[in-house]
Amino acid sequence: MTYARIFVAMVLVITGVTGIAAQSQARRNDGPVVARVSAPRPWFAPWFLVTGRMQDSIGEYQAIPGLIYKDYTLSDAEDSFGGIYYYESRWRADARYTADFVERGRRKYGSAYRVDLFPALALLEVAPALAVARGNMFAAIATVPSDVAENRADVIREFAADASALRAVAGLRRIYLVQIDDFHFGYIYLWQDAESARTGYATAWTAAMRARFGNPPDVDEFAAPISLNNQAR
């Protein structure tokens, strides 16, 4: 091999290593995301069967790289089941929810099957979470309209300022602040039970949201029979 070829080979190796390092750094810095996965309940599957299948899948979700939390969800209003997931980074979520993954879901459940990924702007863990918690927990997604580019820094700062007050709210376990799209923020809650959520959504809370964003939130609610905390294993 000539010196010129050796030089070219060394450049290619160095360039390749640099590229890999840059990709790894980008992966570390791309930020956590919340995923919401929803599938229509099959007509032949009563809720107790759906919940039983959820129980059987716990080991599978405990083994997913980068998955920190999963709250299994059931929705009477949508007649659907699924989950709310918190991944340590976007690339971990993308590695899970490939185009093939989504296509398999749609072949199995129909066109209503969906996977939505939201950048997680902040997380507040209010109550210590078990590795596996079971019960009559309650999840909710409150969506509020606001120009994200203009208000993002203020909303994150206000969320942090509210942390002490939120920690005192009875029955509240966890909150994510997420970016739904360019014109909506979302607050994703996990409550101990539906009664705690109803109390938490008192008129004062709705009024505060209206004062902050100019409109009351749209709230989607879910039963959450199982919650996973893969950091506690």
mmCIF file with all atom_site columns, C-alpha atoms in Angstrom:
data_model
loop_
_atom_site.group_PDB
_atom_site.id
_atom_site.type_symbol
_atom_site.label_atom_id
_atom_site.label_alt_id
_atom_site.label_comp_id
_atom_site.label_asym_id
_atom_site.label_entity_id
_atom_site.label_seq_id
_atom_site.pdbx_PDB_ins_code
_atom_site.Cartn_x
_atom_site.Cartn_y
_atom_site.Cartn_z
_atom_site.occupancy
_atom_site.B_iso_or_equiv
_atom_site.pdbx_formal_charge
_atom_site.auth_seq_id
_atom_site.auth_comp_id
_atom_site.auth_asym_id
_atom_site.auth_atom_id
_atom_site.pdbx_PDB_model_num
ATOM 1   C CA . MET A 1 1   ? 0.000   0.000   0.000  1.00 0.00 ? 1   MET A CA 1
ATOM 2   C CA . THR A 1 2   ? 1.390   3.416   -0.941 1.00 0.00 ? 2   THR A CA 1
ATOM 3   C CA . TYR A 1 3   ? 1.756   6.287   1.505  1.00 0.00 ? 3   TYR A CA 1
ATOM 4   C CA . ALA A 1 4   ? -1.087  8.107   -0.282 1.00 0.00 ? 4   ALA A CA 1
ATOM 5   C CA . ARG A 1 5   ? -3.414  5.146   0.222  1.00 0.00 ? 5   ARG A CA 1
ATOM 6   C CA . ILE A 1 6   ? -2.384  4.816   3.859  1.00 0.00 ? 6   ILE A CA 1
ATOM 7   C CA . PHE A 1 7   ? -3.126  8.508   4.384  1.00 0.00 ? 7   PHE A CA 1
ATOM 8   C CA . VAL A 1 8   ? -6.551  8.212   2.751  1.00 0.00 ? 8   VAL A CA 1
ATOM 9   C CA . ALA A 1 9   ? -7.376  5.134   4.862  1.00 0.00 ? 9   ALA A CA 1
ATOM 10  C CA . MET A 1 10  ? -6.382  6.949   8.048  1.00 0.00 ? 10  MET A CA 1
ATOM 11  C CA . VAL A 1 11  ? -8.565  9.930   7.113  1.00 0.00 ? 11  VAL A CA 1
ATOM 12  C CA . LEU A 1 12  ? -11.535 7.653   6.504  1.00 0.00 ? 12  LEU A CA 1
ATOM 13  C CA . VAL A 1 13  ? -11.049 5.889   9.842  1.00 0.00 ? 13  VAL A CA 1
ATOM 14  C CA . ILE A 1 14  ? -10.715 9.162   11.748 1.00 0.00 ? 14  ILE A CA 1
ATOM 15  C CA . THR A 1 15  ? -13.730 10.625  9.937  1.00 0.00 ? 15  THR A CA 1
ATOM 16  C CA . GLY A 1 16  ? -15.763 7.529   10.727 1.00 0.00 ? 16  GLY A CA 1
ATOM 17  C CA . VAL A 1 17  ? -14.820 7.588   14.406 1.00 0.00 ? 17  VAL A CA 1
ATOM 18  C CA . THR A 1 18  ? -15.600 11.315  14.588 1.00 0.00 ? 18  THR A CA 1
ATOM 19  C CA . GLY A 1 19  ? -18.971 10.721  12.958 1.00 0.00 ? 19  GLY A CA 1
ATOM 20  C CA . ILE A 1 20  ? -19.840 7.951   15.413 1.00 0.00 ? 20  ILE A CA 1
ATOM 21  C CA . ALA A 1 21  ? -18.794 10.143  18.336 1.00 0.00 ? 21  ALA A CA 1
ATOM 22  C CA . ALA A 1 22  ? -20.908 13.024  17.022 1.00 0.00 ? 22  ALA A CA 1
ATOM 23  C CA . GLN A 1 23  ? -23.926 10.743  16.633 1.00 0.00 ? 23  GLN A CA 1
ATOM 24  C CA . SER A 1 24  ? -23.457 9.401   20.164 1.00 0.00 ? 24  SER A CA 1
ATOM 25  C CA . GLN A 1 25  ? -23.230 12.928  21.547 1.00 0.00 ? 25  GLN A CA 1
ATOM 26  C CA . ALA A 1 26  ? -26.358 13.945  19.639 1.00 0.00 ? 26  ALA A CA 1
ATOM 27  C CA . ARG A 1 27  ? -28.172 10.948  21.061 1.00 0.00 ? 27  ARG A CA 1
ATOM 28  C CA . ARG A 1 28  ? -27.185 11.888  24.590 1.00 0.00 ? 28  ARG A CA 1
ATOM 29  C CA . ASN A 1 29  ? -28.363 15.462  24.079 1.00 0.00 ? 29  ASN A CA 1
ATOM 30  C CA . ASP A 1 30  ? -31.644 15.003  22.220 1.00 0.00 ? 30  ASP A CA 1
ATOM 31  C CA . GLY A 1 31  ? -33.767 15.142  25.357 1.00 0.00 ? 31  GLY A CA 1
ATOM 32  C CA . PRO A 1 32  ? -36.454 12.950  26.891 1.00 0.00 ? 32  PRO A CA 1
ATOM 33  C CA . VAL A 1 33  ? -39.826 12.372  25.284 1.00 0.00 ? 33  VAL A CA 1
ATOM 34  C CA . VAL A 1 34  ? -43.266 11.221  26.354 1.00 0.00 ? 34  VAL A CA 1
ATOM 35  C CA . ALA A 1 35  ? -45.052 8.792   24.055 1.00 0.00 ? 35  ALA A CA 1
ATOM 36  C CA . ARG A 1 36  ? -48.760 8.156   24.047 1.00 0.00 ? 36  ARG A CA 1
ATOM 37  C CA . VAL A 1 37  ? -49.787 4.895   22.403 1.00 0.00 ? 37  VAL A CA 1
ATOM 38  C CA . SER A 1 38  ? -53.465 4.165   21.805 1.00 0.00 ? 38  SER A CA 1
ATOM 39  C CA . ALA A 1 39  ? -55.252 1.194   20.243 1.00 0.00 ? 39  ALA A CA 1
ATOM 40  C CA . PRO A 1 40  ? -58.984 0.516   19.885 1.00 0.00 ? 40  PRO A CA 1
ATOM 41  C CA . ARG A 1 41  ? -60.240 -2.254  22.152 1.00 0.00 ? 41  ARG A CA 1
ATOM 42  C CA . PRO A 1 42  ? -61.161 -5.355  20.143 1.00 0.00 ? 42  PRO A CA 1
ATOM 43  C CA . TRP A 1 43  ? -64.919 -5.961  20.238 1.00 0.00 ? 43  TRP A CA 1
ATOM 44  C CA . PHE A 1 44  ? -64.421 -9.436  21.707 1.00 0.00 ? 44  PHE A CA 1
ATOM 45  C CA . ALA A 1 45  ? -62.118 -8.322  24.568 1.00 0.00 ? 45  ALA A CA 1
ATOM 46  C CA . PRO A 1 46  ? -63.737 -7.242  27.868 1.00 0.00 ? 46  PRO A CA 1
ATOM 47  C CA . TRP A 1 47  ? -61.745 -4.849  30.025 1.00 0.00 ? 47  TRP A CA 1
ATOM 48  C CA . PHE A 1 48  ? -60.661 -7.558  32.471 1.00 0.00 ? 48  PHE A CA 1
ATOM 49  C CA . LEU A 1 49  ? -59.050 -9.463  29.594 1.00 0.00 ? 49  LEU A CA 1
ATOM 50  C CA . VAL A 1 50  ? -57.267 -6.316  28.378 1.00 0.00 ? 50  VAL A CA 1
ATOM 51  C CA . THR A 1 51  ? -55.979 -5.663  31.900 1.00 0.00 ? 51  THR A CA 1
ATOM 52  C CA . GLY A 1 52  ? -54.813 -9.265  32.181 1.00 0.00 ? 52  GLY A CA 1
ATOM 53  C CA . ARG A 1 53  ? -52.814 -8.918  28.964 1.00 0.00 ? 53  ARG A CA 1
ATOM 54  C CA . MET A 1 54  ? -51.272 -5.758  30.382 1.00 0.00 ? 54  MET A CA 1
ATOM 55  C CA . GLN A 1 55  ? -50.194 -7.665  33.462 1.00 0.00 ? 55  GLN A CA 1
ATOM 56  C CA . ASP A 1 56  ? -48.614 -10.357 31.277 1.00 0.00 ? 56  ASP A CA 1
ATOM 57  C CA . SER A 1 57  ? -46.595 -7.727  29.353 1.00 0.00 ? 57  SER A CA 1
ATOM 58  C CA . ILE A 1 58  ? -44.843 -6.142  32.351 1.00 0.00 ? 58  ILE A CA 1
ATOM 59  C CA . GLY A 1 59  ? -41.591 -8.038  31.827 1.00 0.00 ? 59  GLY A CA 1
ATOM 60  C CA . GLU A 1 60  ? -41.468 -6.975  28.179 1.00 0.00 ? 60  GLU A CA 1
ATOM 61  C CA . TYR A 1 61  ? -41.683 -3.276  29.066 1.00 0.00 ? 61  TYR A CA 1
ATOM 62  C CA . GLN A 1 62  ? -39.217 -3.558  31.910 1.00 0.00 ? 62  GLN A CA 1
ATOM 63  C CA . ALA A 1 63  ? -36.652 -4.744  29.353 1.00 0.00 ? 63  ALA A CA 1
ATOM 64  C CA . ILE A 1 64  ? -37.025 -1.872  26.838 1.00 0.00 ? 64  ILE A CA 1
ATOM 65  C CA . PRO A 1 65  ? -33.806 0.202   26.717 1.00 0.00 ? 65  PRO A CA 1
ATOM 66  C CA . GLY A 1 66  ? -34.295 3.813   27.742 1.00 0.00 ? 66  GLY A CA 1
ATOM 67  C CA . LEU A 1 67  ? -37.874 3.391   29.002 1.00 0.00 ? 67  LEU A CA 1
ATOM 68  C CA . ILE A 1 68  ? -38.111 4.946   32.462 1.00 0.00 ? 68  ILE A CA 1
ATOM 69  C CA . TYR A 1 69  ? -41.867 5.025   33.166 1.00 0.00 ? 69  TYR A CA 1
ATOM 70  C CA . LYS A 1 70  ? -44.935 3.417   31.673 1.00 0.00 ? 70  LYS A CA 1
ATOM 71  C CA . ASP A 1 71  ? -48.495 4.035   32.822 1.00 0.00 ? 71  ASP A CA 1
ATOM 72  C CA . TYR A 1 72  ? -50.907 1.550   31.258 1.00 0.00 ? 72  TYR A CA 1
ATOM 73  C CA . THR A 1 73  ? -54.133 3.295   30.251 1.00 0.00 ? 73  THR A CA 1
ATOM 74  C CA . LEU A 1 74  ? -57.772 2.416   29.574 1.00 0.00 ? 74  LEU A CA 1
ATOM 75  C CA . SER A 1 75  ? -60.303 4.842   28.111 1.00 0.00 ? 75  SER A CA 1
ATOM 76  C CA . ASP A 1 76  ? -64.060 4.255   28.261 1.00 0.00 ? 76  ASP A CA 1
ATOM 77  C CA . ALA A 1 77  ? -64.643 7.459   26.291 1.00 0.00 ? 77  ALA A CA 1
ATOM 78  C CA . GLU A 1 78  ? -62.469 6.285   23.389 1.00 0.00 ? 78  GLU A CA 1
ATOM 79  C CA . ASP A 1 79  ? -63.029 2.545   23.974 1.00 0.00 ? 79  ASP A CA 1
ATOM 80  C CA . SER A 1 80  ? -59.274 2.205   23.709 1.00 0.00 ? 80  SER A CA 1
ATOM 81  C CA . PHE A 1 81  ? -56.258 0.989   25.644 1.00 0.00 ? 81  PHE A CA 1
ATOM 82  C CA . GLY A 1 82  ? -52.579 1.842   25.548 1.00 0.00 ? 82  GLY A CA 1
ATOM 83  C CA . GLY A 1 83  ? -50.022 3.641   27.633 1.00 0.00 ? 83  GLY A CA 1
ATOM 84  C CA . ILE A 1 84  ? -48.133 6.797   28.484 1.00 0.00 ? 84  ILE A CA 1
ATOM 85  C CA . TYR A 1 85  ? -44.365 6.266   28.302 1.00 0.00 ? 85  TYR A CA 1
ATOM 86  C CA . TYR A 1 86  ? -41.398 8.357   29.383 1.00 0.00 ? 86  TYR A CA 1
ATOM 87  C CA . TYR A 1 87  ? -38.155 7.697   27.473 1.00 0.00 ? 87  TYR A CA 1
ATOM 88  C CA . GLU A 1 88  ? -34.770 9.054   28.449 1.00 0.00 ? 88  GLU A CA 1
ATOM 89  C CA . SER A 1 89  ? -34.171 10.315  24.896 1.00 0.00 ? 89  SER A CA 1
ATOM 90  C CA . ARG A 1 90  ? -35.861 10.776  21.552 1.00 0.00 ? 90  ARG A CA 1
ATOM 91  C CA . TRP A 1 91  ? -33.586 8.313   19.816 1.00 0.00 ? 91  TRP A CA 1
ATOM 92  C CA . ARG A 1 92  ? -34.606 5.598   22.288 1.00 0.00 ? 92  ARG A CA 1
ATOM 93  C CA . ALA A 1 93  ? -38.253 6.248   21.468 1.00 0.00 ? 93  ALA A CA 1
ATOM 94  C CA . ASP A 1 94  ? -37.532 6.339   17.733 1.00 0.00 ? 94  ASP A CA 1
ATOM 95  C CA . ALA A 1 95  ? -35.712 3.015   18.003 1.00 0.00 ? 95  ALA A CA 1
ATOM 96  C CA . ARG A 1 96  ? -38.895 1.539   19.491 1.00 0.00 ? 96  ARG A CA 1
ATOM 97  C CA . TYR A 1 97  ? -41.539 3.183   17.319 1.00 0.00 ? 97  TYR A CA 1
ATOM 98  C CA . THR A 1 98  ? -40.203 2.522   13.846 1.00 0.00 ? 98  THR A CA 1
ATOM 99  C CA . ALA A 1 99  ? -42.397 2.729   10.767 1.00 0.00 ? 99  ALA A CA 1
ATOM 100 C CA . ASP A 1 100 ? -42.600 -1.079  10.780 1.00 0.00 ? 100 ASP A CA 1
ATOM 101 C CA . PHE A 1 101 ? -43.698 -1.059  14.430 1.00 0.00 ? 101 PHE A CA 1
ATOM 102 C CA . VAL A 1 102 ? -46.532 1.379   13.723 1.00 0.00 ? 102 VAL A CA 1
ATOM 103 C CA . GLU A 1 103 ? -47.566 -0.482  10.582 1.00 0.00 ? 103 GLU A CA 1
ATOM 104 C CA . ARG A 1 104 ? -47.803 -3.757  12.532 1.00 0.00 ? 104 ARG A CA 1
ATOM 105 C CA . GLY A 1 105 ? -49.995 -2.001  15.082 1.00 0.00 ? 105 GLY A CA 1
ATOM 106 C CA . ARG A 1 106 ? -52.321 -0.714  12.374 1.00 0.00 ? 106 ARG A CA 1
ATOM 107 C CA . ARG A 1 107 ? -52.571 -4.109  10.737 1.00 0.00 ? 107 ARG A CA 1
ATOM 108 C CA . LYS A 1 108 ? -53.513 -5.596  14.099 1.00 0.00 ? 108 LYS A CA 1
ATOM 109 C CA . TYR A 1 109 ? -55.821 -2.889  15.479 1.00 0.00 ? 109 TYR A CA 1
ATOM 110 C CA . GLY A 1 110 ? -56.855 -0.807  12.461 1.00 0.00 ? 110 GLY A CA 1
ATOM 111 C CA . SER A 1 111 ? -56.245 2.754   11.350 1.00 0.00 ? 111 SER A CA 1
ATOM 112 C CA . ALA A 1 112 ? -57.191 4.166   14.769 1.00 0.00 ? 112 ALA A CA 1
ATOM 113 C CA . TYR A 1 113 ? -53.948 2.778   16.229 1.00 0.00 ? 113 TYR A CA 1
ATOM 114 C CA . ARG A 1 114 ? -51.627 5.694   16.925 1.00 0.00 ? 114 ARG A CA 1
ATOM 115 C CA . VAL A 1 115 ? -48.290 6.626   18.437 1.00 0.00 ? 115 VAL A CA 1
ATOM 116 C CA . ASP A 1 116 ? -47.676 10.262  19.414 1.00 0.00 ? 116 ASP A CA 1
ATOM 117 C CA . LEU A 1 117 ? -44.301 11.543  20.630 1.00 0.00 ? 117 LEU A CA 1
ATOM 118 C CA . PHE A 1 118 ? -44.032 14.752  22.654 1.00 0.00 ? 118 PHE A CA 1
ATOM 119 C CA . PRO A 1 119 ? -40.802 16.474  23.727 1.00 0.00 ? 119 PRO A CA 1
ATOM 120 C CA . ALA A 1 120 ? -40.689 16.430  27.533 1.00 0.00 ? 120 ALA A CA 1
ATOM 121 C CA . LEU A 1 121 ? -39.863 19.917  28.783 1.00 0.00 ? 121 LEU A CA 1
ATOM 122 C CA . ALA A 1 122 ? -39.992 19.092  32.505 1.00 0.00 ? 122 ALA A CA 1
ATOM 123 C CA . LEU A 1 123 ? -40.831 16.266  34.891 1.00 0.00 ? 123 LEU A CA 1
ATOM 124 C CA . LEU A 1 124 ? -42.012 16.456  38.485 1.00 0.00 ? 124 LEU A CA 1
ATOM 125 C CA . GLU A 1 125 ? -42.062 13.222  40.506 1.00 0.00 ? 125 GLU A CA 1
ATOM 126 C CA . VAL A 1 126 ? -44.325 14.049  43.445 1.00 0.00 ? 126 VAL A CA 1
ATOM 127 C CA . ALA A 1 127 ? -44.589 10.680  45.208 1.00 0.00 ? 127 ALA A CA 1
ATOM 128 C CA . PRO A 1 128 ? -42.006 7.867   45.250 1.00 0.00 ? 128 PRO A CA 1
ATOM 129 C CA . ALA A 1 129 ? -42.969 5.224   42.696 1.00 0.00 ? 129 ALA A CA 1
ATOM 130 C CA . LEU A 1 130 ? -42.713 1.460   43.090 1.00 0.00 ? 130 LEU A CA 1
ATOM 131 C CA . ALA A 1 131 ? -41.151 -0.643  40.365 1.00 0.00 ? 131 ALA A CA 1
ATOM 132 C CA . VAL A 1 132 ? -44.661 -1.981  39.701 1.00 0.00 ? 132 VAL A CA 1
ATOM 133 C CA . ALA A 1 133 ? -47.713 -0.221  41.144 1.00 0.00 ? 133 ALA A CA 1
ATOM 134 C CA . ARG A 1 134 ? -51.236 -1.585  40.737 1.00 0.00 ? 134 ARG A CA 1
ATOM 135 C CA . GLY A 1 135 ? -54.572 -0.073  41.644 1.00 0.00 ? 135 GLY A CA 1
ATOM 136 C CA . ASN A 1 136 ? -57.235 2.351   40.526 1.00 0.00 ? 136 ASN A CA 1
ATOM 137 C CA . MET A 1 137 ? -54.827 5.053   39.401 1.00 0.00 ? 137 MET A CA 1
ATOM 138 C CA . PHE A 1 138 ? -55.890 7.807   37.045 1.00 0.00 ? 138 PHE A CA 1
ATOM 139 C CA . ALA A 1 139 ? -54.038 9.553   34.228 1.00 0.00 ? 139 ALA A CA 1
ATOM 140 C CA . ALA A 1 140 ? -54.936 12.735  32.386 1.00 0.00 ? 140 ALA A CA 1
ATOM 141 C CA . ILE A 1 141 ? -53.597 14.845  29.542 1.00 0.00 ? 141 ILE A CA 1
ATOM 142 C CA . ALA A 1 142 ? -54.492 18.545  29.811 1.00 0.00 ? 142 ALA A CA 1
ATOM 143 C CA . THR A 1 143 ? -53.821 20.443  26.573 1.00 0.00 ? 143 THR A CA 1
ATOM 144 C CA . VAL A 1 144 ? -53.621 24.232  26.502 1.00 0.00 ? 144 VAL A CA 1
ATOM 145 C CA . PRO A 1 145 ? -53.195 26.521  23.469 1.00 0.00 ? 145 PRO A CA 1
ATOM 146 C CA . SER A 1 146 ? -50.129 28.755  23.516 1.00 0.00 ? 146 SER A CA 1
ATOM 147 C CA . ASP A 1 147 ? -47.433 29.809  21.064 1.00 0.00 ? 147 ASP A CA 1
ATOM 148 C CA . VAL A 1 148 ? -44.599 27.483  22.046 1.00 0.00 ? 148 VAL A CA 1
ATOM 149 C CA . ALA A 1 149 ? -41.785 29.455  20.401 1.00 0.00 ? 149 ALA A CA 1
ATOM 150 C CA . GLU A 1 150 ? -42.860 32.617  22.208 1.00 0.00 ? 150 GLU A CA 1
ATOM 151 C CA . ASN A 1 151 ? -43.801 31.201  25.615 1.00 0.00 ? 151 ASN A CA 1
ATOM 152 C CA . ARG A 1 152 ? -41.699 28.065  26.105 1.00 0.00 ? 152 ARG A CA 1
ATOM 153 C CA . ALA A 1 153 ? -39.134 29.558  28.522 1.00 0.00 ? 153 ALA A CA 1
ATOM 154 C CA . ASP A 1 154 ? -41.848 31.227  30.642 1.00 0.00 ? 154 ASP A CA 1
ATOM 155 C CA . VAL A 1 155 ? -43.964 28.062  30.833 1.00 0.00 ? 155 VAL A CA 1
ATOM 156 C CA . ILE A 1 156 ? -40.975 25.958  31.928 1.00 0.00 ? 156 ILE A CA 1
ATOM 157 C CA . ARG A 1 157 ? -40.029 28.558  34.537 1.00 0.00 ? 157 ARG A CA 1
ATOM 158 C CA . GLU A 1 158 ? -43.592 28.715  35.883 1.00 0.00 ? 158 GLU A CA 1
ATOM 159 C CA . PHE A 1 159 ? -43.753 24.921  36.057 1.00 0.00 ? 159 PHE A CA 1
ATOM 160 C CA . ALA A 1 160 ? -40.597 24.884  38.193 1.00 0.00 ? 160 ALA A CA 1
ATOM 161 C CA . ALA A 1 161 ? -41.976 27.668  40.381 1.00 0.00 ? 161 ALA A CA 1
ATOM 162 C CA . ASP A 1 162 ? -45.156 25.640  40.966 1.00 0.00 ? 162 ASP A CA 1
ATOM 163 C CA . ALA A 1 163 ? -43.242 22.556  42.138 1.00 0.00 ? 163 ALA A CA 1
ATOM 164 C CA . SER A 1 164 ? -43.592 23.198  45.887 1.00 0.00 ? 164 SER A CA 1
ATOM 165 C CA . ALA A 1 165 ? -47.327 23.757  45.622 1.00 0.00 ? 165 ALA A CA 1
ATOM 166 C CA . LEU A 1 166 ? -47.788 20.713  43.409 1.00 0.00 ? 166 LEU A CA 1
ATOM 167 C CA . ARG A 1 167 ? -45.936 18.481  45.876 1.00 0.00 ? 167 ARG A CA 1
ATOM 168 C CA . ALA A 1 168 ? -48.601 19.353  48.439 1.00 0.00 ? 168 ALA A CA 1
ATOM 169 C CA . VAL A 1 169 ? -51.518 18.281  46.229 1.00 0.00 ? 169 VAL A CA 1
ATOM 170 C CA . ALA A 1 170 ? -53.100 15.161  47.719 1.00 0.00 ? 170 ALA A CA 1
ATOM 171 C CA . GLY A 1 171 ? -53.036 12.110  45.499 1.00 0.00 ? 171 GLY A CA 1
ATOM 172 C CA . LEU A 1 172 ? -50.797 13.572  42.792 1.00 0.00 ? 172 LEU A CA 1
ATOM 173 C CA . ARG A 1 173 ? -47.953 11.241  41.801 1.00 0.00 ? 173 ARG A CA 1
ATOM 174 C CA . ARG A 1 174 ? -46.265 12.590  38.685 1.00 0.00 ? 174 ARG A CA 1
ATOM 175 C CA . ILE A 1 175 ? -46.533 15.394  36.119 1.00 0.00 ? 175 ILE A CA 1
ATOM 176 C CA . TYR A 1 176 ? -44.881 15.891  32.751 1.00 0.00 ? 176 TYR A CA 1
ATOM 177 C CA . LEU A 1 177 ? -44.800 19.212  30.951 1.00 0.00 ? 177 LEU A CA 1
ATOM 178 C CA . VAL A 1 178 ? -44.688 18.449  27.220 1.00 0.00 ? 178 VAL A CA 1
ATOM 179 C CA . GLN A 1 179 ? -44.846 20.216  23.898 1.00 0.00 ? 179 GLN A CA 1
ATOM 180 C CA . ILE A 1 180 ? -47.851 18.870  21.992 1.00 0.00 ? 180 ILE A CA 1
ATOM 181 C CA . ASP A 1 181 ? -47.119 20.876  18.826 1.00 0.00 ? 181 ASP A CA 1
ATOM 182 C CA . ASP A 1 182 ? -46.044 24.401  17.868 1.00 0.00 ? 182 ASP A CA 1
ATOM 183 C CA . PHE A 1 183 ? -49.171 25.916  19.392 1.00 0.00 ? 183 PHE A CA 1
ATOM 184 C CA . HIS A 1 184 ? -50.020 23.709  22.386 1.00 0.00 ? 184 HIS A CA 1
ATOM 185 C CA . PHE A 1 185 ? -48.450 22.674  25.671 1.00 0.00 ? 185 PHE A CA 1
ATOM 186 C CA . GLY A 1 186 ? -49.586 19.630  27.590 1.00 0.00 ? 186 GLY A CA 1
ATOM 187 C CA . TYR A 1 187 ? -49.619 18.647  31.252 1.00 0.00 ? 187 TYR A CA 1
ATOM 188 C CA . ILE A 1 188 ? -49.701 14.879  31.705 1.00 0.00 ? 188 ILE A CA 1
ATOM 189 C CA . TYR A 1 189 ? -50.725 13.744  35.190 1.00 0.00 ? 189 TYR A CA 1
ATOM 190 C CA . LEU A 1 190 ? -50.722 10.497  37.113 1.00 0.00 ? 190 LEU A CA 1
ATOM 191 C CA . TRP A 1 191 ? -53.057 10.503  40.120 1.00 0.00 ? 191 TRP A CA 1
ATOM 192 C CA . GLN A 1 192 ? -53.532 8.023   42.929 1.00 0.00 ? 192 GLN A CA 1
ATOM 193 C CA . ASP A 1 193 ? -57.206 7.699   42.009 1.00 0.00 ? 193 ASP A CA 1
ATOM 194 C CA . ALA A 1 194 ? -60.024 9.450   40.171 1.00 0.00 ? 194 ALA A CA 1
ATOM 195 C CA . GLU A 1 195 ? -61.269 11.223  43.307 1.00 0.00 ? 195 GLU A CA 1
ATOM 196 C CA . SER A 1 196 ? -57.877 12.891  43.786 1.00 0.00 ? 196 SER A CA 1
ATOM 197 C CA . ALA A 1 197 ? -57.929 13.987  40.147 1.00 0.00 ? 197 ALA A CA 1
ATOM 198 C CA . ARG A 1 198 ? -61.416 15.460  40.437 1.00 0.00 ? 198 ARG A CA 1
ATOM 199 C CA . THR A 1 199 ? -60.340 17.436  43.487 1.00 0.00 ? 199 THR A CA 1
ATOM 200 C CA . GLY A 1 200 ? -57.167 18.542  41.685 1.00 0.00 ? 200 GLY A CA 1
ATOM 201 C CA . TYR A 1 201 ? -59.224 19.778  38.738 1.00 0.00 ? 201 TYR A CA 1
ATOM 202 C CA . ALA A 1 202 ? -61.237 22.074  40.944 1.00 0.00 ? 202 ALA A CA 1
ATOM 203 C CA . THR A 1 203 ? -62.417 25.414  39.645 1.00 0.00 ? 203 THR A CA 1
ATOM 204 C CA . ALA A 1 204 ? -59.312 27.171  40.977 1.00 0.00 ? 204 ALA A CA 1
ATOM 205 C CA . TRP A 1 205 ? -57.077 24.974  38.783 1.00 0.00 ? 205 TRP A CA 1
ATOM 206 C CA . THR A 1 206 ? -59.154 25.615  35.665 1.00 0.00 ? 206 THR A CA 1
ATOM 207 C CA . ALA A 1 207 ? -59.212 29.340  36.432 1.00 0.00 ? 207 ALA A CA 1
ATOM 208 C CA . ALA A 1 208 ? -55.430 29.368  36.853 1.00 0.00 ? 208 ALA A CA 1
ATOM 209 C CA . MET A 1 209 ? -54.982 27.667  33.477 1.00 0.00 ? 209 MET A CA 1
ATOM 210 C CA . ARG A 1 210 ? -57.343 30.153  31.846 1.00 0.00 ? 210 ARG A CA 1
ATOM 211 C CA . ALA A 1 211 ? -55.447 33.066  33.414 1.00 0.00 ? 211 ALA A CA 1
ATOM 212 C CA . ARG A 1 212 ? -52.093 31.652  32.314 1.00 0.00 ? 212 ARG A CA 1
ATOM 213 C CA . PHE A 1 213 ? -52.973 30.657  28.748 1.00 0.00 ? 213 PHE A CA 1
ATOM 214 C CA . GLY A 1 214 ? -56.149 32.544  27.948 1.00 0.00 ? 214 GLY A CA 1
ATOM 215 C CA . ASN A 1 215 ? -58.231 29.379  27.577 1.00 0.00 ? 215 ASN A CA 1
ATOM 216 C CA . PRO A 1 216 ? -59.268 26.497  29.817 1.00 0.00 ? 216 PRO A CA 1
ATOM 217 C CA . PRO A 1 217 ? -57.525 23.165  29.123 1.00 0.00 ? 217 PRO A CA 1
ATOM 218 C CA . ASP A 1 218 ? -58.941 20.291  27.133 1.00 0.00 ? 218 ASP A CA 1
ATOM 219 C CA . VAL A 1 219 ? -58.602 17.215  29.353 1.00 0.00 ? 219 VAL A CA 1
ATOM 220 C CA . ASP A 1 220 ? -58.458 13.568  28.257 1.00 0.00 ? 220 ASP A CA 1
ATOM 221 C CA . GLU A 1 221 ? -58.815 11.082  31.115 1.00 0.00 ? 221 GLU A CA 1
ATOM 222 C CA . PHE A 1 222 ? -57.752 7.472   31.502 1.00 0.00 ? 222 PHE A CA 1
ATOM 223 C CA . ALA A 1 223 ? -57.887 4.707   34.064 1.00 0.00 ? 223 ALA A CA 1
ATOM 224 C CA . ALA A 1 224 ? -54.349 3.559   34.873 1.00 0.00 ? 224 ALA A CA 1
ATOM 225 C CA . PRO A 1 225 ? -54.427 0.063   36.410 1.00 0.00 ? 225 PRO A CA 1
ATOM 226 C CA . ILE A 1 226 ? -50.639 -0.483  36.305 1.00 0.00 ? 226 ILE A CA 1
ATOM 227 C CA . SER A 1 227 ? -47.678 1.884   36.513 1.00 0.00 ? 227 SER A CA 1
ATOM 228 C CA . LEU A 1 228 ? -44.038 0.910   35.941 1.00 0.00 ? 228 LEU A CA 1
ATOM 229 C CA . ASN A 1 229 ? -40.943 2.654   37.239 1.00 0.00 ? 229 ASN A CA 1
ATOM 230 C CA . ASN A 1 230 ? -37.947 0.974   35.653 1.00 0.00 ? 230 ASN A CA 1
ATOM 231 C CA . GLN A 1 231 ? -35.522 3.082   37.711 1.00 0.00 ? 231 GLN A CA 1
ATOM 232 C CA . ALA A 1 232 ? -36.777 1.442   40.911 1.00 0.00 ? 232 ALA A CA 1
ATOM 233 C CA . ARG A 1 233 ? -36.029 -2.133  39.834 1.00 0.00 ? 233 ARG A CA 1
#
